[in-house]
């Protein structure tokens, strides 16, 4: 079962003493020229999305709250978090639903809403309708997951370049564009890299 923390970064309130270092400028009246008098300075009250330290701050905050629980489930959940996504595993429908309720409570205690749950167990999905994300397709670490067929789809490139000659640069770009963070098709990618190495050794252009 996968899930998502709603507006995760915006759940972290900044200390008022730190807000001066996260300022940004805004135009008061868009119809007027941009002058110093027409610019206003705002401060973020929450951790902004896109700041390089934001994922670290979110992870540290979540770990802090889960560590307070001191339960085996909280530890397991901590090991299955990636930024604002949580993954739960269970062997039965009842266990799936029980872990859903436990995870919801842990994040509720941290004033966070864990939502968009989706499982490959249809009975579990029926039991959590209010928090279930719609559709049968979701993404795990950028990889497409079809919950009904219970298969992962890794997009391989199928580009028809007609009579255009391929170069080593083109082949390298094609290999680099394959996204497989879990390493599920590493043997295939390894063959492609070996082929590219052979092209270099044979001094093809």
mmCIF file of C-alpha atoms in Angstrom:
data_model
loop_
_atom_site.group_PDB
_atom_site.id
_atom_site.type_symbol
_atom_site.label_atom_id
_atom_site.label_comp_id
_atom_site.label_asym_id
_atom_site.label_seq_id
_atom_site.Cartn_x
_atom_site.Cartn_y
_atom_site.Cartn_z
ATOM 1 C CA UNK A 1 0.000 0.000 0.000
ATOM 2 C CA UNK A 2 1.302 3.440 -0.929
ATOM 3 C CA UNK A 3 0.284 6.817 0.484
ATOM 4 C CA UNK A 4 1.163 10.495 0.435
ATOM 5 C CA UNK A 5 1.456 13.280 3.034
ATOM 6 C CA UNK A 6 -0.831 16.165 2.118
ATOM 7 C CA UNK A 7 1.096 19.409 1.454
ATOM 8 C CA UNK A 8 3.997 17.943 3.396
ATOM 9 C CA UNK A 9 6.436 20.875 3.299
ATOM 10 C CA UNK A 10 3.734 23.369 4.231
ATOM 11 C CA UNK A 11 3.065 21.446 7.446
ATOM 12 C CA UNK A 12 6.409 22.602 8.864
ATOM 13 C CA UNK A 13 6.182 25.983 10.579
ATOM 14 C CA UNK A 14 9.298 28.131 10.572
ATOM 15 C CA UNK A 15 10.594 29.669 13.775
ATOM 16 C CA UNK A 16 9.700 33.401 13.645
ATOM 17 C CA UNK A 17 13.379 34.236 14.251
ATOM 18 C CA UNK A 18 14.345 32.358 11.063
ATOM 19 C CA UNK A 19 11.769 33.876 8.729
ATOM 20 C CA UNK A 20 13.863 36.920 7.840
ATOM 21 C CA UNK A 21 16.289 34.733 5.876
ATOM 22 C CA UNK A 22 13.471 33.399 3.683
ATOM 23 C CA UNK A 23 12.104 36.593 2.261
ATOM 24 C CA UNK A 24 10.831 37.271 -1.242
ATOM 25 C CA UNK A 25 9.766 40.339 -3.171
ATOM 26 C CA UNK A 26 6.322 40.932 -4.637
ATOM 27 C CA UNK A 27 4.714 43.673 -6.700
ATOM 28 C CA UNK A 28 1.947 45.489 -4.871
ATOM 29 C CA UNK A 29 0.186 46.805 -7.985
ATOM 30 C CA UNK A 30 0.806 44.850 -11.197
ATOM 31 C CA UNK A 31 -0.635 47.675 -13.280
ATOM 32 C CA UNK A 32 2.053 50.087 -12.107
ATOM 33 C CA UNK A 33 5.743 50.178 -12.981
ATOM 34 C CA UNK A 34 8.156 48.123 -10.921
ATOM 35 C CA UNK A 35 9.666 50.667 -8.558
ATOM 36 C CA UNK A 36 10.980 50.421 -5.026
ATOM 37 C CA UNK A 37 7.754 51.958 -3.757
ATOM 38 C CA UNK A 38 5.711 49.349 -5.629
ATOM 39 C CA UNK A 39 7.571 46.384 -4.130
ATOM 40 C CA UNK A 40 6.591 44.678 -0.903
ATOM 41 C CA UNK A 41 8.679 42.209 1.110
ATOM 42 C CA UNK A 42 7.043 39.005 2.324
ATOM 43 C CA UNK A 43 8.355 36.240 4.582
ATOM 44 C CA UNK A 44 7.579 32.551 4.430
ATOM 45 C CA UNK A 45 5.855 31.184 7.527
ATOM 46 C CA UNK A 46 6.238 27.583 6.378
ATOM 47 C CA UNK A 47 9.094 25.630 4.801
ATOM 48 C CA UNK A 48 8.974 26.540 1.095
ATOM 49 C CA UNK A 49 8.891 23.854 -1.551
ATOM 50 C CA UNK A 50 12.014 23.862 -3.723
ATOM 51 C CA UNK A 51 14.582 24.981 -1.145
ATOM 52 C CA UNK A 52 17.492 22.525 -1.164
ATOM 53 C CA UNK A 53 17.184 21.839 2.588
ATOM 54 C CA UNK A 54 13.400 21.273 2.536
ATOM 55 C CA UNK A 55 13.502 17.464 2.055
ATOM 56 C CA UNK A 56 16.021 17.146 4.903
ATOM 57 C CA UNK A 57 13.869 19.264 7.235
ATOM 58 C CA UNK A 58 10.789 17.210 6.382
ATOM 59 C CA UNK A 59 12.636 13.921 6.940
ATOM 60 C CA UNK A 60 14.065 15.129 10.268
ATOM 61 C CA UNK A 61 10.634 16.256 11.468
ATOM 62 C CA UNK A 62 8.954 12.976 10.513
ATOM 63 C CA UNK A 63 11.735 10.917 12.122
ATOM 64 C CA UNK A 64 11.395 12.990 15.303
ATOM 65 C CA UNK A 65 7.670 12.261 15.573
ATOM 66 C CA UNK A 66 7.950 8.591 14.645
ATOM 67 C CA UNK A 67 10.789 8.087 17.142
ATOM 68 C CA UNK A 68 8.494 9.361 19.893
ATOM 69 C CA UNK A 69 6.150 6.445 19.213
ATOM 70 C CA UNK A 70 8.846 3.823 19.929
ATOM 71 C CA UNK A 71 6.811 1.021 18.327
ATOM 72 C CA UNK A 72 7.981 -1.612 15.810
ATOM 73 C CA UNK A 73 5.402 -0.280 13.339
ATOM 74 C CA UNK A 74 6.741 3.281 13.592
ATOM 75 C CA UNK A 75 10.265 1.961 12.990
ATOM 76 C CA UNK A 76 9.101 -0.033 9.952
ATOM 77 C CA UNK A 77 7.232 2.985 8.615
ATOM 78 C CA UNK A 78 10.320 5.152 9.052
ATOM 79 C CA UNK A 79 12.298 2.710 6.921
ATOM 80 C CA UNK A 80 9.684 2.916 4.160
ATOM 81 C CA UNK A 81 9.451 6.683 3.736
ATOM 82 C CA UNK A 82 10.729 8.625 0.761
ATOM 83 C CA UNK A 83 10.262 12.398 1.129
ATOM 84 C CA UNK A 84 6.441 12.660 1.424
ATOM 85 C CA UNK A 85 5.555 9.126 0.291
ATOM 86 C CA UNK A 86 5.018 6.180 2.632
ATOM 87 C CA UNK A 87 4.842 2.507 1.682
ATOM 88 C CA UNK A 88 3.213 -0.173 3.826
ATOM 89 C CA UNK A 89 3.413 -3.934 3.305
ATOM 90 C CA UNK A 90 1.037 -6.551 4.667
ATOM 91 C CA UNK A 91 0.132 -10.176 4.002
ATOM 92 C CA UNK A 92 -3.630 -10.049 4.629
ATOM 93 C CA UNK A 93 -6.534 -7.651 4.137
ATOM 94 C CA UNK A 94 -7.004 -7.229 7.894
ATOM 95 C CA UNK A 95 -3.313 -6.463 8.380
ATOM 96 C CA UNK A 96 -3.409 -3.917 5.551
ATOM 97 C CA UNK A 97 -6.400 -2.111 7.067
ATOM 98 C CA UNK A 98 -4.865 -2.214 10.557
ATOM 99 C CA UNK A 99 -1.611 -0.696 9.281
ATOM 100 C CA UNK A 100 -3.611 1.955 7.441
ATOM 101 C CA UNK A 101 -5.263 3.024 10.716
ATOM 102 C CA UNK A 102 -1.950 2.956 12.601
ATOM 103 C CA UNK A 103 -0.219 5.085 9.969
ATOM 104 C CA UNK A 104 -3.105 7.571 9.887
ATOM 105 C CA UNK A 105 -2.935 7.973 13.670
ATOM 106 C CA UNK A 106 0.842 8.395 13.779
ATOM 107 C CA UNK A 107 0.756 11.211 11.245
ATOM 108 C CA UNK A 108 -2.375 12.756 12.757
ATOM 109 C CA UNK A 109 -0.494 13.012 16.065
ATOM 110 C CA UNK A 110 2.155 14.963 14.123
ATOM 111 C CA UNK A 111 -0.605 17.229 12.705
ATOM 112 C CA UNK A 112 -0.119 15.729 9.237
ATOM 113 C CA UNK A 113 -2.660 14.123 6.950
ATOM 114 C CA UNK A 114 -1.546 10.853 5.361
ATOM 115 C CA UNK A 115 -3.816 10.322 2.358
ATOM 116 C CA UNK A 116 -4.094 8.987 -1.221
ATOM 117 C CA UNK A 117 -3.774 5.386 -0.097
ATOM 118 C CA UNK A 118 -3.749 2.733 -2.798
ATOM 119 C CA UNK A 119 -3.242 -1.003 -2.445
ATOM 120 C CA UNK A 120 -3.115 -4.028 -4.713
ATOM 121 C CA UNK A 121 -5.683 -5.529 -2.319
ATOM 122 C CA UNK A 122 -9.137 -4.573 -3.641
ATOM 123 C CA UNK A 123 -10.876 -5.353 -0.323
ATOM 124 C CA UNK A 124 -8.509 -3.031 1.517
ATOM 125 C CA UNK A 125 -9.197 -0.293 -1.044
ATOM 126 C CA UNK A 126 -12.935 -0.706 -0.458
ATOM 127 C CA UNK A 127 -12.420 -0.361 3.298
ATOM 128 C CA UNK A 128 -10.592 2.981 2.997
ATOM 129 C CA UNK A 129 -12.739 4.726 0.382
ATOM 130 C CA UNK A 130 -12.460 8.134 2.056
ATOM 131 C CA UNK A 131 -8.651 8.127 1.805
ATOM 132 C CA UNK A 132 -8.201 6.120 -1.387
ATOM 133 C CA UNK A 133 -6.746 7.766 -4.459
ATOM 134 C CA UNK A 134 -8.766 7.258 -7.621
ATOM 135 C CA UNK A 135 -7.757 5.052 -10.533
ATOM 136 C CA UNK A 136 -5.822 1.835 -10.853
ATOM 137 C CA UNK A 137 -2.502 3.423 -11.814
ATOM 138 C CA UNK A 138 -0.128 5.137 -9.404
ATOM 139 C CA UNK A 139 3.591 5.838 -9.242
ATOM 140 C CA UNK A 140 6.219 4.560 -6.820
ATOM 141 C CA UNK A 141 9.494 6.493 -6.951
ATOM 142 C CA UNK A 142 8.543 7.553 -10.457
ATOM 143 C CA UNK A 143 7.791 3.995 -11.618
ATOM 144 C CA UNK A 144 4.233 3.256 -12.770
ATOM 145 C CA UNK A 145 2.342 0.638 -10.729
ATOM 146 C CA UNK A 146 -0.847 -1.001 -12.016
ATOM 147 C CA UNK A 147 -2.592 -2.174 -8.835
ATOM 148 C CA UNK A 148 -5.096 -4.470 -10.569
ATOM 149 C CA UNK A 149 -2.516 -6.375 -12.595
ATOM 150 C CA UNK A 150 -0.005 -5.782 -9.752
ATOM 151 C CA UNK A 151 2.831 -5.033 -12.148
ATOM 152 C CA UNK A 152 5.409 -2.274 -12.425
ATOM 153 C CA UNK A 153 5.885 -0.569 -15.785
ATOM 154 C CA UNK A 154 9.325 0.744 -16.670
ATOM 155 C CA UNK A 155 9.282 2.823 -19.801
ATOM 156 C CA UNK A 156 11.795 1.713 -22.391
ATOM 157 C CA UNK A 157 12.440 3.844 -25.420
ATOM 158 C CA UNK A 158 11.067 2.843 -28.782
ATOM 159 C CA UNK A 159 12.119 5.629 -31.081
ATOM 160 C CA UNK A 160 11.883 5.257 -34.838
ATOM 161 C CA UNK A 161 14.621 7.407 -36.327
ATOM 162 C CA UNK A 162 14.045 6.128 -39.853
ATOM 163 C CA UNK A 163 17.234 6.102 -41.897
ATOM 164 C CA UNK A 164 19.059 8.489 -39.560
ATOM 165 C CA UNK A 165 22.444 7.160 -38.475
ATOM 166 C CA UNK A 166 22.886 6.651 -34.754
ATOM 167 C CA UNK A 167 25.887 8.113 -32.977
ATOM 168 C CA UNK A 168 27.429 7.114 -29.662
ATOM 169 C CA UNK A 169 26.058 10.341 -28.206
ATOM 170 C CA UNK A 170 22.503 9.382 -29.245
ATOM 171 C CA UNK A 171 22.823 5.867 -27.812
ATOM 172 C CA UNK A 172 24.248 7.232 -24.548
ATOM 173 C CA UNK A 173 21.314 9.665 -24.307
ATOM 174 C CA UNK A 174 18.822 6.837 -24.899
ATOM 175 C CA UNK A 175 20.385 4.685 -22.162
ATOM 176 C CA UNK A 176 20.552 7.595 -19.708
ATOM 177 C CA UNK A 177 16.844 8.354 -20.173
ATOM 178 C CA UNK A 178 15.739 4.961 -18.836
ATOM 179 C CA UNK A 179 14.435 5.572 -15.307
ATOM 180 C CA UNK A 180 14.858 2.536 -13.050
ATOM 181 C CA UNK A 181 15.567 3.681 -9.453
ATOM 182 C CA UNK A 182 14.962 0.193 -8.024
ATOM 183 C CA UNK A 183 17.402 -1.447 -10.424
ATOM 184 C CA UNK A 184 14.797 -3.937 -11.650
ATOM 185 C CA UNK A 185 16.133 -4.000 -15.199
ATOM 186 C CA UNK A 186 19.802 -3.479 -14.369
ATOM 187 C CA UNK A 187 20.818 -6.606 -16.354
ATOM 188 C CA UNK A 188 19.254 -5.098 -19.484
ATOM 189 C CA UNK A 189 20.822 -1.692 -18.914
ATOM 190 C CA UNK A 190 24.179 -3.385 -18.305
ATOM 191 C CA UNK A 191 23.984 -5.010 -21.750
ATOM 192 C CA UNK A 192 23.230 -1.630 -23.306
ATOM 193 C CA UNK A 193 26.222 -0.079 -21.545
ATOM 194 C CA UNK A 194 28.433 -2.967 -22.652
ATOM 195 C CA UNK A 195 27.276 -2.368 -26.230
ATOM 196 C CA UNK A 196 28.141 1.310 -25.896
ATOM 197 C CA UNK A 197 31.579 0.397 -24.530
ATOM 198 C CA UNK A 198 32.107 -1.887 -27.532
ATOM 199 C CA UNK A 199 31.285 0.995 -29.886
ATOM 200 C CA UNK A 200 33.999 3.080 -28.222
ATOM 201 C CA UNK A 201 36.537 0.266 -28.441
ATOM 202 C CA UNK A 202 35.774 -0.204 -32.142
ATOM 203 C CA UNK A 203 36.084 3.579 -32.626
ATOM 204 C CA UNK A 204 32.663 4.123 -34.164
ATOM 205 C CA UNK A 205 31.510 7.722 -34.478
#
